[in-house]
Coordinates of C-alpha atoms in Angstrom, one line a residue:
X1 CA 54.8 13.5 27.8
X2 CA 56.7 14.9 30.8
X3 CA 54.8 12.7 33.0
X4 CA 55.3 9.7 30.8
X5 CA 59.1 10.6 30.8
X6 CA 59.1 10.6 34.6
X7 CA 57.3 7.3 35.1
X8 CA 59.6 6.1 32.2
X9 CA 63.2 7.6 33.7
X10 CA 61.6 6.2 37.5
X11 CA 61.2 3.1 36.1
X12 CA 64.9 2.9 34.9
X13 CA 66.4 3.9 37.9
X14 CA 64.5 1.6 40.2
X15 CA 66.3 -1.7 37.9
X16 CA 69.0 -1.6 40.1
X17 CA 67.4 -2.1 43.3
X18 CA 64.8 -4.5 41.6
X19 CA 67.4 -6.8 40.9
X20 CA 69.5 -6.4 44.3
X21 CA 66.2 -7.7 46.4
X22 CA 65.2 -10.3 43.6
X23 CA 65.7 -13.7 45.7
X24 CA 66.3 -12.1 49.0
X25 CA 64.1 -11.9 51.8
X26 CA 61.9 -9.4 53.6
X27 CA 60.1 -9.4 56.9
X28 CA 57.2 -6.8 56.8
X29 CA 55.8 -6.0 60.2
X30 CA 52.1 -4.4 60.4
X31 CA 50.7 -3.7 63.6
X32 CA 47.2 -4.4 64.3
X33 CA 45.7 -0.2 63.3
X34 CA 47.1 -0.6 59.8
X35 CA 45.2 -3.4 58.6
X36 CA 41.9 -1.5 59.6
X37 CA 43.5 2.1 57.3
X38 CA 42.0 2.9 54.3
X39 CA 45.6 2.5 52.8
X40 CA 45.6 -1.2 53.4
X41 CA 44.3 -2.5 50.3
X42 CA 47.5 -0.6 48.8
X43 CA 49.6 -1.8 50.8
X44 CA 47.9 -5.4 49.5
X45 CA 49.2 -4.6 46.2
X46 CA 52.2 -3.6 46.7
X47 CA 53.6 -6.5 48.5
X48 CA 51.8 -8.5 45.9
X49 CA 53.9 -6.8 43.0
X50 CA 56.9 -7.3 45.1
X51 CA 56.5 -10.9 45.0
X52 CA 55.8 -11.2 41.2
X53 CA 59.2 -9.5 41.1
X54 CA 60.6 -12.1 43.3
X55 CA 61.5 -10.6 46.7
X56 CA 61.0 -13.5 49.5
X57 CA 57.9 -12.1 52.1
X58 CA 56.8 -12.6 55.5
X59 CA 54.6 -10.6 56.5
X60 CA 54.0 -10.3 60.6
X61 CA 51.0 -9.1 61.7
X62 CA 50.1 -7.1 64.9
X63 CA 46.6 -7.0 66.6
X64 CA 46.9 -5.2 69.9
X65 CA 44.1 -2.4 68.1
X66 CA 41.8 -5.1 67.9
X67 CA 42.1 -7.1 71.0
X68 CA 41.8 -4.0 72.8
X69 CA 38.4 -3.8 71.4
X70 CA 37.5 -7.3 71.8
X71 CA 38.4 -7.1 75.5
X72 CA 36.5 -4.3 76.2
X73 CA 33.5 -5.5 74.2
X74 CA 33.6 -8.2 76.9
X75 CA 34.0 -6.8 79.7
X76 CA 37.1 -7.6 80.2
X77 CA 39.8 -5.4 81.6
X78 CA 43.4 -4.7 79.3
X79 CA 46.5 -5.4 81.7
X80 CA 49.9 -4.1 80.6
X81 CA 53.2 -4.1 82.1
X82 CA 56.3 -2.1 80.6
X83 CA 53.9 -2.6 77.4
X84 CA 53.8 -6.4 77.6
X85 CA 50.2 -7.4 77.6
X86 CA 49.2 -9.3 80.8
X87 CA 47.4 -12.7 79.4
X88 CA 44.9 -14.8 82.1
X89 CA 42.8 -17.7 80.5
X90 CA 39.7 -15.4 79.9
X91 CA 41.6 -13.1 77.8
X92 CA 43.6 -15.7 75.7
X93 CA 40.4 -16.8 74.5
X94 CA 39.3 -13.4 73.6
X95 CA 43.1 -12.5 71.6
X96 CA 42.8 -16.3 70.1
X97 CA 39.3 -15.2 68.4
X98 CA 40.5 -11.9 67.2
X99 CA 43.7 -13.1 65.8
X100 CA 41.9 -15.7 64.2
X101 CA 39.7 -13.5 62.3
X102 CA 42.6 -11.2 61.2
X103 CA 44.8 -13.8 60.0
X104 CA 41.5 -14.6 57.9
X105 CA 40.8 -11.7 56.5
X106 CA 44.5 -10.7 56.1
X107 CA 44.4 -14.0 53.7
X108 CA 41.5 -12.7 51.8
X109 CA 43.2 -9.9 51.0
X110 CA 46.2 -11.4 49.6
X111 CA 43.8 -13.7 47.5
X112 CA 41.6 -11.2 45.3
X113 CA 42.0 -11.1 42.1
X114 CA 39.7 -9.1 40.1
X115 CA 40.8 -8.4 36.4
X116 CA 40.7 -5.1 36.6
X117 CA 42.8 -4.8 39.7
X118 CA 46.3 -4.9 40.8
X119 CA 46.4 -8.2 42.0
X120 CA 45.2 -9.8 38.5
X121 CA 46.6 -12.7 37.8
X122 CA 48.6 -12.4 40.7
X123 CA 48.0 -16.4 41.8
X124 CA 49.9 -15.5 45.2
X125 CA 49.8 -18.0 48.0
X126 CA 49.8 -17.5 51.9
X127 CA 50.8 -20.2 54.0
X128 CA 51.0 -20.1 57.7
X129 CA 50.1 -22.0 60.6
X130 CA 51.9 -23.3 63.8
X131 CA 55.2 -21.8 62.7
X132 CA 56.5 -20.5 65.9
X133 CA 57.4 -21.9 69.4
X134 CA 56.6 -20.1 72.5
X135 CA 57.6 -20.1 75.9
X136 CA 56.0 -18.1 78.5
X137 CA 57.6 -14.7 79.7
X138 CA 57.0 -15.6 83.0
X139 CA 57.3 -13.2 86.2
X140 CA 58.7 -9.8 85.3
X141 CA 59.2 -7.3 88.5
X142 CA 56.8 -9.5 90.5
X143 CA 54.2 -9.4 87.8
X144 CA 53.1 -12.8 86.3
X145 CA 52.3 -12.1 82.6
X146 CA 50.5 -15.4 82.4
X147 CA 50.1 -16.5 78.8
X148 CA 52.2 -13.6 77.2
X149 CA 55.1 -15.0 75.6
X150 CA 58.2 -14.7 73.8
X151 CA 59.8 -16.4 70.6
X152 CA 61.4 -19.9 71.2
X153 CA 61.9 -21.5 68.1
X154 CA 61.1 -20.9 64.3
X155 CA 60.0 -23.8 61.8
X156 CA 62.8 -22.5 59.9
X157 CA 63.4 -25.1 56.9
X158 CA 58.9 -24.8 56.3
X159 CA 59.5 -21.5 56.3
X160 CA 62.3 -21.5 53.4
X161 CA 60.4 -24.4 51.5
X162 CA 57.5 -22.1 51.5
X163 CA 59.2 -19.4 49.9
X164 CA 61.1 -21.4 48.0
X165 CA 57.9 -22.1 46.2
X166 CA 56.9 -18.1 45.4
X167 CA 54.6 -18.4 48.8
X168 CA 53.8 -15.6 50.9
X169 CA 54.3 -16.5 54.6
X170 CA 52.0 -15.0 57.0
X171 CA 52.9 -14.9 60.9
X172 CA 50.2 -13.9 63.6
X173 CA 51.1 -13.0 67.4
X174 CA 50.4 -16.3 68.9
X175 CA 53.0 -19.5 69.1
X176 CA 52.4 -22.8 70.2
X177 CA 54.5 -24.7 73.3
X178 CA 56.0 -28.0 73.6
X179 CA 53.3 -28.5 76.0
X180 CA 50.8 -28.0 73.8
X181 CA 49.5 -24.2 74.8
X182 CA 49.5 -21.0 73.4
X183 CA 50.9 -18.0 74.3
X184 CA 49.9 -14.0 73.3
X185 CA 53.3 -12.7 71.4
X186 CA 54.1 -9.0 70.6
X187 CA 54.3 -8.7 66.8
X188 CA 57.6 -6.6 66.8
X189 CA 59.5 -8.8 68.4
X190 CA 58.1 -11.7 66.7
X191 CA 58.9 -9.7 63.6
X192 CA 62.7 -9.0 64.8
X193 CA 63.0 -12.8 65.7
X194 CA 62.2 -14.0 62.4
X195 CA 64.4 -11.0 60.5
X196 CA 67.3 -12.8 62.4
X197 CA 66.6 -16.3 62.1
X198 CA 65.5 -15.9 58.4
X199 CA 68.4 -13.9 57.6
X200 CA 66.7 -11.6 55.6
X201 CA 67.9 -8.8 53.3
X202 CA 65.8 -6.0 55.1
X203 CA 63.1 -5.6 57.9
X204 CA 60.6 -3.2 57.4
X205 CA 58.4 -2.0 59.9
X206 CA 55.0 -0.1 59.8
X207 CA 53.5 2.4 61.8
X208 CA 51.5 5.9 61.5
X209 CA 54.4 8.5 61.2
X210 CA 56.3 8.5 58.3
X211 CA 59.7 9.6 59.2
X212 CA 61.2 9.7 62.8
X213 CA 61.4 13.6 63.8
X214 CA 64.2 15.2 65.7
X215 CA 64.4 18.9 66.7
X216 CA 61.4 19.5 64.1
X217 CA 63.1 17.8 61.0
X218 CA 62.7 14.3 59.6
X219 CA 65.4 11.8 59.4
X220 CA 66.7 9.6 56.9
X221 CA 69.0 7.5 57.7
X222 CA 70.6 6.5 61.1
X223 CA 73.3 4.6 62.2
X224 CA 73.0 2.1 64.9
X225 CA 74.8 4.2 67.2
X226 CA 72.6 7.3 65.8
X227 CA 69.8 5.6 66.8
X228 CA 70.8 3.9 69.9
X229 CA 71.2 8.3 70.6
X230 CA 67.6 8.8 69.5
X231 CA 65.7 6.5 71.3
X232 CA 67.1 8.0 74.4
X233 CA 65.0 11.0 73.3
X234 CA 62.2 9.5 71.5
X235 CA 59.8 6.7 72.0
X236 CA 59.2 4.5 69.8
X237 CA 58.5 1.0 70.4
X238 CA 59.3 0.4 66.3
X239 CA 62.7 2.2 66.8
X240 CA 63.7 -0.1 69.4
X241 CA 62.6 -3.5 67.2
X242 CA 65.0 -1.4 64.4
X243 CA 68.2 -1.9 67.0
X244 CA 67.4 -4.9 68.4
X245 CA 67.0 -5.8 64.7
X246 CA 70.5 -4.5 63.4
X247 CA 72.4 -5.3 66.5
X248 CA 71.0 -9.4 65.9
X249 CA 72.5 -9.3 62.1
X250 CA 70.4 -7.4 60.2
X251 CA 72.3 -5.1 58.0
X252 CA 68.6 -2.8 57.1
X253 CA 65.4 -1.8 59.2
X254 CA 63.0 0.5 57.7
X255 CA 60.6 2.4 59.3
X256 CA 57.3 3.6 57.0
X257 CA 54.1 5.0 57.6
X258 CA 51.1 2.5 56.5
X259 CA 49.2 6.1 56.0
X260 CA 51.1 6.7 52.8
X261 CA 50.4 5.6 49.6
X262 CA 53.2 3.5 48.0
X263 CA 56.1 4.4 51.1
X264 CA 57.1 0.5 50.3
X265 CA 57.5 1.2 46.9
X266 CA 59.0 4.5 47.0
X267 CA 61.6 3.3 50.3
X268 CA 62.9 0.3 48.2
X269 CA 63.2 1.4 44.7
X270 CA 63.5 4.8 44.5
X271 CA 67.2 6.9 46.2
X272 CA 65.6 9.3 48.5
X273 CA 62.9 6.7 50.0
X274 CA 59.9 7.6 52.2
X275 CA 60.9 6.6 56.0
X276 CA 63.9 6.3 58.3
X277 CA 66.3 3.5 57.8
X278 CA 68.5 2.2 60.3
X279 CA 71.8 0.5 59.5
X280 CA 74.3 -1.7 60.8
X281 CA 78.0 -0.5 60.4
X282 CA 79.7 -2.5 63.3
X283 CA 82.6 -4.7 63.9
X284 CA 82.4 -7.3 66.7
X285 CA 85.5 -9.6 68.6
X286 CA 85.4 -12.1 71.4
X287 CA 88.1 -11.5 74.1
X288 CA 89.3 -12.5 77.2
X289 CA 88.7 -9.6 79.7
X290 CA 91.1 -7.0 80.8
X291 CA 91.4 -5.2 83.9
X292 CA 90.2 -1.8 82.0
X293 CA 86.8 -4.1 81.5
X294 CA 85.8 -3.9 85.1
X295 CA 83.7 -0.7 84.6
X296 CA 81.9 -2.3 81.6
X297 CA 81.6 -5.8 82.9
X298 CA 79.7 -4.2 85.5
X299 CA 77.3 -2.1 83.4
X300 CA 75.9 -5.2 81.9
X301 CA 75.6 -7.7 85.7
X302 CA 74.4 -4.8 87.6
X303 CA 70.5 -4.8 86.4
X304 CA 70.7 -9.0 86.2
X305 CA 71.7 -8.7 89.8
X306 CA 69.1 -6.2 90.7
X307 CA 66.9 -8.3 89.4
X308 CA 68.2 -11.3 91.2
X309 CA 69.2 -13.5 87.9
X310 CA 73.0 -13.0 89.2
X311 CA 74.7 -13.3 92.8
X312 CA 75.9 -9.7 93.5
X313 CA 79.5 -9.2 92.2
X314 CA 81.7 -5.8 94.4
X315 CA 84.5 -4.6 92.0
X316 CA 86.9 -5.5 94.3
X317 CA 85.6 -9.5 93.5
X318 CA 85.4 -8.7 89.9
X319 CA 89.0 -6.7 89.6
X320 CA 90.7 -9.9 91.4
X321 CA 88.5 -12.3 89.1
X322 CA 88.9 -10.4 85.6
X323 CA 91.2 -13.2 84.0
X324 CA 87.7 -15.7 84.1
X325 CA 86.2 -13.6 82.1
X326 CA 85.5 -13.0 78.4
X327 CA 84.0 -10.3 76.8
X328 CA 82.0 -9.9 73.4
X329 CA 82.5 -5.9 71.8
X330 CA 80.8 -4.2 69.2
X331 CA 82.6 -1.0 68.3
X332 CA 85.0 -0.9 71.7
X333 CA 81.5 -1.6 73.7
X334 CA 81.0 -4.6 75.9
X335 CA 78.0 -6.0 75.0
X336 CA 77.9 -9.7 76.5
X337 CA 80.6 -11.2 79.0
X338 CA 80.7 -14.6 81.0
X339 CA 83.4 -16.2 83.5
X340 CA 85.3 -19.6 83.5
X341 CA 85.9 -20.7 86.3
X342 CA 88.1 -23.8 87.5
X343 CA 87.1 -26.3 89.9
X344 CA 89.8 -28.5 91.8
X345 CA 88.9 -32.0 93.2
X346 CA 89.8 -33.5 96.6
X347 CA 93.5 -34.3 94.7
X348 CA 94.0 -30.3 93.7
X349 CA 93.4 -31.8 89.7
X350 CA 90.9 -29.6 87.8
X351 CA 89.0 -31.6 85.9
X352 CA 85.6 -29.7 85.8
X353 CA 84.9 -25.6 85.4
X354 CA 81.6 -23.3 86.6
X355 CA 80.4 -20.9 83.6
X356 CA 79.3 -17.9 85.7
X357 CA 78.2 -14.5 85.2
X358 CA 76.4 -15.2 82.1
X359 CA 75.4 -11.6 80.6
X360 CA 74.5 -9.7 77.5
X361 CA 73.4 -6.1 77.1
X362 CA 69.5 -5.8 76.6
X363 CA 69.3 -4.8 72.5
X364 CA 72.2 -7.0 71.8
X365 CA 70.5 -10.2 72.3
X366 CA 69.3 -12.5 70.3
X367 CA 72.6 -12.1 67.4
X368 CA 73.7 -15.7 68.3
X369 CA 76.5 -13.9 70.7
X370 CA 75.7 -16.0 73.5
X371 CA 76.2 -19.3 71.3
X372 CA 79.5 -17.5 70.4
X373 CA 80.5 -16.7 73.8
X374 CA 79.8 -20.2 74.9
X375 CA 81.8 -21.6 72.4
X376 CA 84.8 -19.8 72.7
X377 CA 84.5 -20.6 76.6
X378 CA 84.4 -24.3 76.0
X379 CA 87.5 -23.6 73.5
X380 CA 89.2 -22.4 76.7
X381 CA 87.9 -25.2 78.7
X382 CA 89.8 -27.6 76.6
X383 CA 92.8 -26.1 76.4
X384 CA 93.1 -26.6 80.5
X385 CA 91.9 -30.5 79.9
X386 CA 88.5 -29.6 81.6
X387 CA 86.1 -32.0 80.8
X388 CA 82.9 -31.4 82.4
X389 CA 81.7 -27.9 82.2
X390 CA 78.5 -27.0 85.3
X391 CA 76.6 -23.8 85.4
X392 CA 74.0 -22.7 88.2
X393 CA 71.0 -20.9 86.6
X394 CA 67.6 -19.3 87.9
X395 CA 66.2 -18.6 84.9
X396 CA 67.8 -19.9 81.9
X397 CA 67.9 -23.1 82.3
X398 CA 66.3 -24.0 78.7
X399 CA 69.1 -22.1 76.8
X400 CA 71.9 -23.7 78.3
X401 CA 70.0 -27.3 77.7
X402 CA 69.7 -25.6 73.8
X403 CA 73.7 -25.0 74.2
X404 CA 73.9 -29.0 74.6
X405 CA 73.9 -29.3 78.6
X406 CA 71.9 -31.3 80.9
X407 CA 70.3 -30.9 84.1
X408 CA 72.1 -33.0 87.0
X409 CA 71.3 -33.0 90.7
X410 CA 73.4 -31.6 93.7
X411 CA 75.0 -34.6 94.6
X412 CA 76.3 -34.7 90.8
X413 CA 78.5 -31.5 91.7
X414 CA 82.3 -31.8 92.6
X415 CA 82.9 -31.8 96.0
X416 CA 85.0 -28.4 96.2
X417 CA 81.1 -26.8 94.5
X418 CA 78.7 -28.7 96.7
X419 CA 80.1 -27.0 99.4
X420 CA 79.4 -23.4 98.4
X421 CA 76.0 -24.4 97.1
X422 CA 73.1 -21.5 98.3
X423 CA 70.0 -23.3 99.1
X424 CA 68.4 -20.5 99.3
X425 CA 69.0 -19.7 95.7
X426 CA 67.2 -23.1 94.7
X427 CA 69.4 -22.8 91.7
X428 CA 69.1 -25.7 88.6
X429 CA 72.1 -26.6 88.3
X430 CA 73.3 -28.0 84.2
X431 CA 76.3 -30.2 83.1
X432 CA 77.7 -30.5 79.9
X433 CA 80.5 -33.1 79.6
X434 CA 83.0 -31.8 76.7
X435 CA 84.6 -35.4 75.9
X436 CA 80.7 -36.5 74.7
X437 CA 80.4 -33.1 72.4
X438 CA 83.5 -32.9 70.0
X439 CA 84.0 -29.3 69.0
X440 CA 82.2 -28.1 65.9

């Protein structure tokens, strides 16, 4: 009976949480070992009996375990920088095959339904398909990554309809381009992505340890800025994904091991959980820039300008400049800045401003902050009747056209800008003309 009593009184106390993440949605991240574990087939059945208690899923699959293999089956040599797979042709072929077959059988799974198993009468649905945009990575440190990519756009509303309708949504590493290619995508940050855009409830990431470890004990619970602390000390691909994760909106990341038996059950529905979860406990402001901000405007232009993304700012420039810029803070910390400046015609009338020094910290992108920032800068552009905002961009010239400008020529610049144009730069230079986009 005391067993029955347990079950019975565990039971009880998990109500509560059952009806908090009824309706809400959850991104499940798997990398590609865990859906070749033993435990797999559990972890089947549990996300099935979180859907018959209606929790939203996406589930985003890994398969770097398996294209390993696949490569080498073939002869054909894995290429990584800083742990982003280097894609030719020959090898795209090979990770389209063994994606393909995964996505298959991860389907299969999810559609058993013996009677006298778990998934009994279970009737649960996985859709997926060409839900997710790429674009390539491109050069990184001299290094072409070829058809590696990164997350452009999500079919967002398909996505909702889907679950919407009690579906399970299944996202593989690989998006399509507007040009019609495909491109190799690393499952955590296609997991992080779709956490943000998705607004969901909680991510919840898989790998083999269960808890993160410090100094010999495990750790349950971590604020952002805890974490920020551990990952200094520890690597962990998953524990970055967690703060990217939080700092982008999401207010939960879990971390489990796919080795254990029932950790999603246990970490949801149940007070002491099984992993380490990461939260977000952080306050954030948009602000024009004071002279105290020199020293962290410059922690977040220095590595763009090392990399030669931005022209090379001394804090001399930047101390006599500081009333352009704006910040974005989380928690006192800069975490994204950008400059407005004015630019006078022939006649000394401003009429048009640069947006320069475009910047955000490296795990604070992606939260819609640079949307934000660009917003309030065009908020500021009106108030000094500016009516044509121009920025000069190496490599982000598709966000800004996302951001509603357009790409012009050189002769299209004011005069005053023209002159100071670097050729050398080969910069594409964007307009967006404020009196043809009303404020929103």
């Amino acid at each position: 009976m005391s067993d029955d009593n347990a079950s019975l009184n565990w039971f009880r106390h998990a109500a509560p949480y059952i009806n908090d993440l009824r309706g809400r949605t959850l991104v499940i991240g798997i990398p590609g070992d865990a859906l070749e574990h033993t435990n797999f087939r559990n972890l089947v059945h549990d996300l099935a009996l979180l859907a018959s208690l209606g929790v939203r899923l996406v589930v985003v699959h890994g398969a770097r375990a398996q294209v390993n293999r696949a490569l080498k089956e073939s002869g054909v040599e894995s290429c990584f920088h800083e742990n982003n797979r280097v894609t030719n042709r020959e090898s795209l072929e090979i990770i389209k095959a063994a994606v393909g077959r995964l996505r298959f059988d991860i389907e299969a799974a999810f559609s058993q339904g013996l009677p006298d198993s778990p998934m009994a009468r279970s009737a649960l649905k996985v859709i997926s398909g060409n839900l997710v945009t790429a674009r390539p990575c491109g050069v990184l440190d001299g290094v072409d990554l070829g058809w590696t990519g990164t997350v452009r756009r999500m079919e967002v509303n398909t996505i909702e309809q889907a679950l919407d309708q009690g579906a399970l949504v299944l996202l593989s590493p690989l998006g399509t381009s507007l040009t019609g290619e495909l491109f190799n995508i690393n499952y955590l940050d296609l997991a992080a992505e779709a956490a943000r855009v998705l607004r969901a409830e909680k991510l919840v990431l898989f790998r083999a340890p269960a808890q993160l470890i410090l100094d010999g004990n495990p750790v349950h619970e971590l604020s952002i800025v805890q974490a920020e602390q551990v990952a200094a000390r520890v690597q962990s691909e998953a524990l970055q994904c967690a703060i990217r994760a939080c700092n982008s909106g999401i207010a939960r990341t879990h971390l489990l091991s796919y080795c254990h038996n029932g950790a999603l059950i246990q970490e949801l529905f149940r007070r002491e959980g099984a992993g380490t979860m990461i939260y977000r406990d952080s306050y954030e402001v948009v602000r024009r820039a004071r002279i105290t901000d020199v020293g962290g405007i410059l922690g977040l232009i220095r590595p763009l300008e090392k990399q030669g993304v931005l022209v090379r700012r001394s804090r001399e420039k930047l101390e006599a400049e500081i009333e352009h810029f704006t910040l974005v803070e989380v928690d006192g910390t800069p975490v994204a800045c950008a400059a407005l400046y004015p630019i006078k015609d022939d006649s000394s009338a401003t009429f048009a401003a640069e947006i320069a020094c475009v910047a955000s910290h490296p795990e604070f992108r992606g939260g819609g902050r640079g949307a934000k920032l660009m917003r309030h800068l065009e908020r500021q552009a009106r108030t000094l009747n500016i009516s044509e905002l121009y920025v000069l961009t190496t490599q982000t010239e598709h966000w800004f056209i996302e951001q509603g400008f357009e790409q012009v020529r050189i002769s299209d610049l004011p005069a005053s800008r023209k002159s100071l144009y670097n050729i050398q730069r080969s910069s594409r230079i964007l307009r967006k003309n404020l009196a043809a986009n009303p404020p929103t």
